[in-house]
Amino acid sequence: MGFVERLQPTCTLTMKELEWLLEGFDLWAAKPHKTLHYQSVT
């Protein structure tokens, strides 16, 4: 059995359905990761 045979069927979402899935996470209120500042060590 190859890789293609093991793939599960896909589903298609409408934009509204995608919005419903994402409603639980407020993308605009999420804080981004802190910026990392690298220094070289010699």
PDB file of N, CA and C in Angstrom:
ATOM      1  N   MET A   1       0.852  -1.187   0.000  1.00  0.00           N
ATOM      2  CA  MET A   1       0.000   0.000   0.000  1.00  0.00           C
ATOM      3  C   MET A   1       0.890   1.239   0.000  1.00  0.00           C
ATOM      4  N   GLY A   2       0.721   2.108  -0.960  1.00  0.00           N
ATOM      5  CA  GLY A   2       1.526   3.318  -1.070  1.00  0.00           C
ATOM      6  C   GLY A   2       0.934   4.469  -0.279  1.00  0.00           C
ATOM      7  N   PHE A   3       1.619   5.568  -0.330  1.00  0.00           N
ATOM      8  CA  PHE A   3       1.195   6.757   0.413  1.00  0.00           C
ATOM      9  C   PHE A   3      -0.185   7.234  -0.017  1.00  0.00           C
ATOM     10  N   VAL A   4      -0.440   7.238  -1.306  1.00  0.00           N
ATOM     11  CA  VAL A   4      -1.709   7.769  -1.822  1.00  0.00           C
ATOM     12  C   VAL A   4      -2.881   6.943  -1.326  1.00  0.00           C
ATOM     13  N   GLU A   5      -2.722   5.637  -1.247  1.00  0.00           N
ATOM     14  CA  GLU A   5      -3.826   4.785  -0.807  1.00  0.00           C
ATOM     15  C   GLU A   5      -4.173   5.006   0.663  1.00  0.00           C
ATOM     16  N   ARG A   6      -3.224   5.485   1.465  1.00  0.00           N
ATOM     17  CA  ARG A   6      -3.468   5.677   2.900  1.00  0.00           C
ATOM     18  C   ARG A   6      -4.076   7.030   3.234  1.00  0.00           C
ATOM     19  N   LEU A   7      -4.150   7.925   2.280  1.00  0.00           N
ATOM     20  CA  LEU A   7      -4.709   9.248   2.556  1.00  0.00           C
ATOM     21  C   LEU A   7      -6.193   9.154   2.887  1.00  0.00           C
ATOM     22  N   GLN A   8      -6.619   9.953   3.825  1.00  0.00           N
ATOM     23  CA  GLN A   8      -8.025  10.018   4.191  1.00  0.00           C
ATOM     24  C   GLN A   8      -8.739  10.960   3.228  1.00  0.00           C
ATOM     25  N   PRO A   9     -10.027  10.775   3.057  1.00  0.00           N
ATOM     26  CA  PRO A   9     -10.779  11.703   2.202  1.00  0.00           C
ATOM     27  C   PRO A   9     -10.691  13.125   2.761  1.00  0.00           C
ATOM     28  N   THR A  10     -10.710  14.084   1.892  1.00  0.00           N
ATOM     29  CA  THR A  10     -10.669  15.480   2.328  1.00  0.00           C
ATOM     30  C   THR A  10     -12.083  16.036   2.410  1.00  0.00           C
ATOM     31  N   CYS A  11     -12.228  17.116   3.140  1.00  0.00           N
ATOM     32  CA  CYS A  11     -13.518  17.793   3.182  1.00  0.00           C
ATOM     33  C   CYS A  11     -13.304  19.231   2.736  1.00  0.00           C
ATOM     34  N   THR A  12     -14.329  19.809   2.214  1.00  0.00           N
ATOM     35  CA  THR A  12     -14.277  21.187   1.745  1.00  0.00           C
ATOM     36  C   THR A  12     -15.118  22.047   2.670  1.00  0.00           C
ATOM     37  N   LEU A  13     -14.548  23.174   3.096  1.00  0.00           N
ATOM     38  CA  LEU A  13     -15.262  24.096   3.973  1.00  0.00           C
ATOM     39  C   LEU A  13     -15.631  25.350   3.208  1.00  0.00           C
ATOM     40  N   THR A  14     -16.783  25.879   3.541  1.00  0.00           N
ATOM     41  CA  THR A  14     -17.140  27.197   3.024  1.00  0.00           C
ATOM     42  C   THR A  14     -16.440  28.238   3.892  1.00  0.00           C
ATOM     43  N   MET A  15     -16.417  29.464   3.440  1.00  0.00           N
ATOM     44  CA  MET A  15     -15.808  30.522   4.240  1.00  0.00           C
ATOM     45  C   MET A  15     -16.528  30.675   5.580  1.00  0.00           C
ATOM     46  N   LYS A  16     -17.835  30.522   5.580  1.00  0.00           N
ATOM     47  CA  LYS A  16     -18.599  30.644   6.826  1.00  0.00           C
ATOM     48  C   LYS A  16     -18.236  29.520   7.790  1.00  0.00           C
ATOM     49  N   GLU A  17     -18.097  28.300   7.277  1.00  0.00           N
ATOM     50  CA  GLU A  17     -17.723  27.173   8.136  1.00  0.00           C
ATOM     51  C   GLU A  17     -16.321  27.368   8.710  1.00  0.00           C
ATOM     52  N   LEU A  18     -15.400  27.890   7.909  1.00  0.00           N
ATOM     53  CA  LEU A  18     -14.059  28.179   8.402  1.00  0.00           C
ATOM     54  C   LEU A  18     -14.113  29.245   9.489  1.00  0.00           C
ATOM     55  N   GLU A  19     -14.937  30.239   9.287  1.00  0.00           N
ATOM     56  CA  GLU A  19     -15.107  31.294  10.296  1.00  0.00           C
ATOM     57  C   GLU A  19     -15.630  30.707  11.606  1.00  0.00           C
ATOM     58  N   TRP A  20     -16.578  29.790  11.514  1.00  0.00           N
ATOM     59  CA  TRP A  20     -17.106  29.145  12.721  1.00  0.00           C
ATOM     60  C   TRP A  20     -16.008  28.386  13.451  1.00  0.00           C
ATOM     61  N   LEU A  21     -15.140  27.698  12.715  1.00  0.00           N
ATOM     62  CA  LEU A  21     -14.055  26.958  13.348  1.00  0.00           C
ATOM     63  C   LEU A  21     -13.064  27.886  14.036  1.00  0.00           C
ATOM     64  N   LEU A  22     -12.846  29.046  13.452  1.00  0.00           N
ATOM     65  CA  LEU A  22     -11.865  29.981  13.992  1.00  0.00           C
ATOM     66  C   LEU A  22     -12.421  30.898  15.071  1.00  0.00           C
ATOM     67  N   GLU A  23     -13.719  30.911  15.269  1.00  0.00           N
ATOM     68  CA  GLU A  23     -14.324  31.821  16.246  1.00  0.00           C
ATOM     69  C   GLU A  23     -13.808  31.602  17.657  1.00  0.00           C
ATOM     70  N   GLY A  24     -13.374  30.406  17.961  1.00  0.00           N
ATOM     71  CA  GLY A  24     -12.892  30.127  19.311  1.00  0.00           C
ATOM     72  C   GLY A  24     -11.539  30.749  19.607  1.00  0.00           C
ATOM     73  N   PHE A  25     -10.870  31.290  18.609  1.00  0.00           N
ATOM     74  CA  PHE A  25      -9.544  31.879  18.801  1.00  0.00           C
ATOM     75  C   PHE A  25      -9.528  33.264  18.181  1.00  0.00           C
ATOM     76  N   ASP A  26      -9.342  34.265  19.010  1.00  0.00           N
ATOM     77  CA  ASP A  26      -9.338  35.648  18.533  1.00  0.00           C
ATOM     78  C   ASP A  26      -7.948  35.985  18.002  1.00  0.00           C
ATOM     79  N   LEU A  27      -7.794  35.935  16.683  1.00  0.00           N
ATOM     80  CA  LEU A  27      -6.492  36.171  16.070  1.00  0.00           C
ATOM     81  C   LEU A  27      -5.974  37.574  16.340  1.00  0.00           C
ATOM     82  N   TRP A  28      -6.871  38.541  16.466  1.00  0.00           N
ATOM     83  CA  TRP A  28      -6.439  39.923  16.640  1.00  0.00           C
ATOM     84  C   TRP A  28      -6.024  40.214  18.082  1.00  0.00           C
ATOM     85  N   ALA A  29      -6.537  39.450  19.034  1.00  0.00           N
ATOM     86  CA  ALA A  29      -6.181  39.678  20.433  1.00  0.00           C
ATOM     87  C   ALA A  29      -4.938  38.892  20.841  1.00  0.00           C
ATOM     88  N   ALA A  30      -4.543  37.926  20.029  1.00  0.00           N
ATOM     89  CA  ALA A  30      -3.378  37.106  20.363  1.00  0.00           C
ATOM     90  C   ALA A  30      -2.107  37.949  20.290  1.00  0.00           C
ATOM     91  N   LYS A  31      -1.250  37.767  21.264  1.00  0.00           N
ATOM     92  CA  LYS A  31       0.005  38.513  21.283  1.00  0.00           C
ATOM     93  C   LYS A  31       1.042  37.744  20.462  1.00  0.00           C
ATOM     94  N   PRO A  32       1.813  38.435  19.657  1.00  0.00           N
ATOM     95  CA  PRO A  32       2.844  37.758  18.863  1.00  0.00           C
ATOM     96  C   PRO A  32       3.994  37.284  19.748  1.00  0.00           C
ATOM     97  N   HIS A  33       4.810  36.419  19.208  1.00  0.00           N
ATOM     98  CA  HIS A  33       5.998  35.965  19.930  1.00  0.00           C
ATOM     99  C   HIS A  33       6.942  37.139  20.144  1.00  0.00           C
ATOM    100  N   LYS A  34       7.716  37.063  21.211  1.00  0.00           N
ATOM    101  CA  LYS A  34       8.699  38.110  21.463  1.00  0.00           C
ATOM    102  C   LYS A  34       9.767  38.070  20.378  1.00  0.00           C
ATOM    103  N   THR A  35      10.296  39.231  20.036  1.00  0.00           N
ATOM    104  CA  THR A  35      11.379  39.318  19.065  1.00  0.00           C
ATOM    105  C   THR A  35      12.671  38.861  19.724  1.00  0.00           C
ATOM    106  N   LEU A  36      13.391  37.997  19.040  1.00  0.00           N
ATOM    107  CA  LEU A  36      14.671  37.528  19.557  1.00  0.00           C
ATOM    108  C   LEU A  36      15.785  38.392  18.988  1.00  0.00           C
ATOM    109  N   HIS A  37      16.747  38.741  19.843  1.00  0.00           N
ATOM    110  CA  HIS A  37      17.896  39.542  19.422  1.00  0.00           C
ATOM    111  C   HIS A  37      19.149  38.699  19.654  1.00  0.00           C
ATOM    112  N   TYR A  38      19.827  38.358  18.574  1.00  0.00           N
ATOM    113  CA  TYR A  38      21.005  37.506  18.657  1.00  0.00           C
ATOM    114  C   TYR A  38      22.276  38.343  18.683  1.00  0.00           C
ATOM    115  N   GLN A  39      23.262  37.841  19.405  1.00  0.00           N
ATOM    116  CA  GLN A  39      24.586  38.441  19.418  1.00  0.00           C
ATOM    117  C   GLN A  39      25.578  37.339  19.077  1.00  0.00           C
ATOM    118  N   SER A  40      26.643  37.705  18.411  1.00  0.00           N
ATOM    119  CA  SER A  40      27.646  36.691  18.077  1.00  0.00           C
ATOM    120  C   SER A  40      28.578  36.481  19.262  1.00  0.00           C
ATOM    121  N   VAL A  41      29.054  35.263  19.399  1.00  0.00           N
ATOM    122  CA  VAL A  41      29.998  34.920  20.455  1.00  0.00           C
ATOM    123  C   VAL A  41      31.311  34.566  19.778  1.00  0.00           C
ATOM    124  N   THR A  42      32.385  35.253  20.186  1.00  0.00           N
ATOM    125  CA  THR A  42      33.687  34.966  19.557  1.00  0.00           C
ATOM    126  C   THR A  42      34.672  34.443  20.561  1.00  0.00           C
TER     127      THR A  42
END
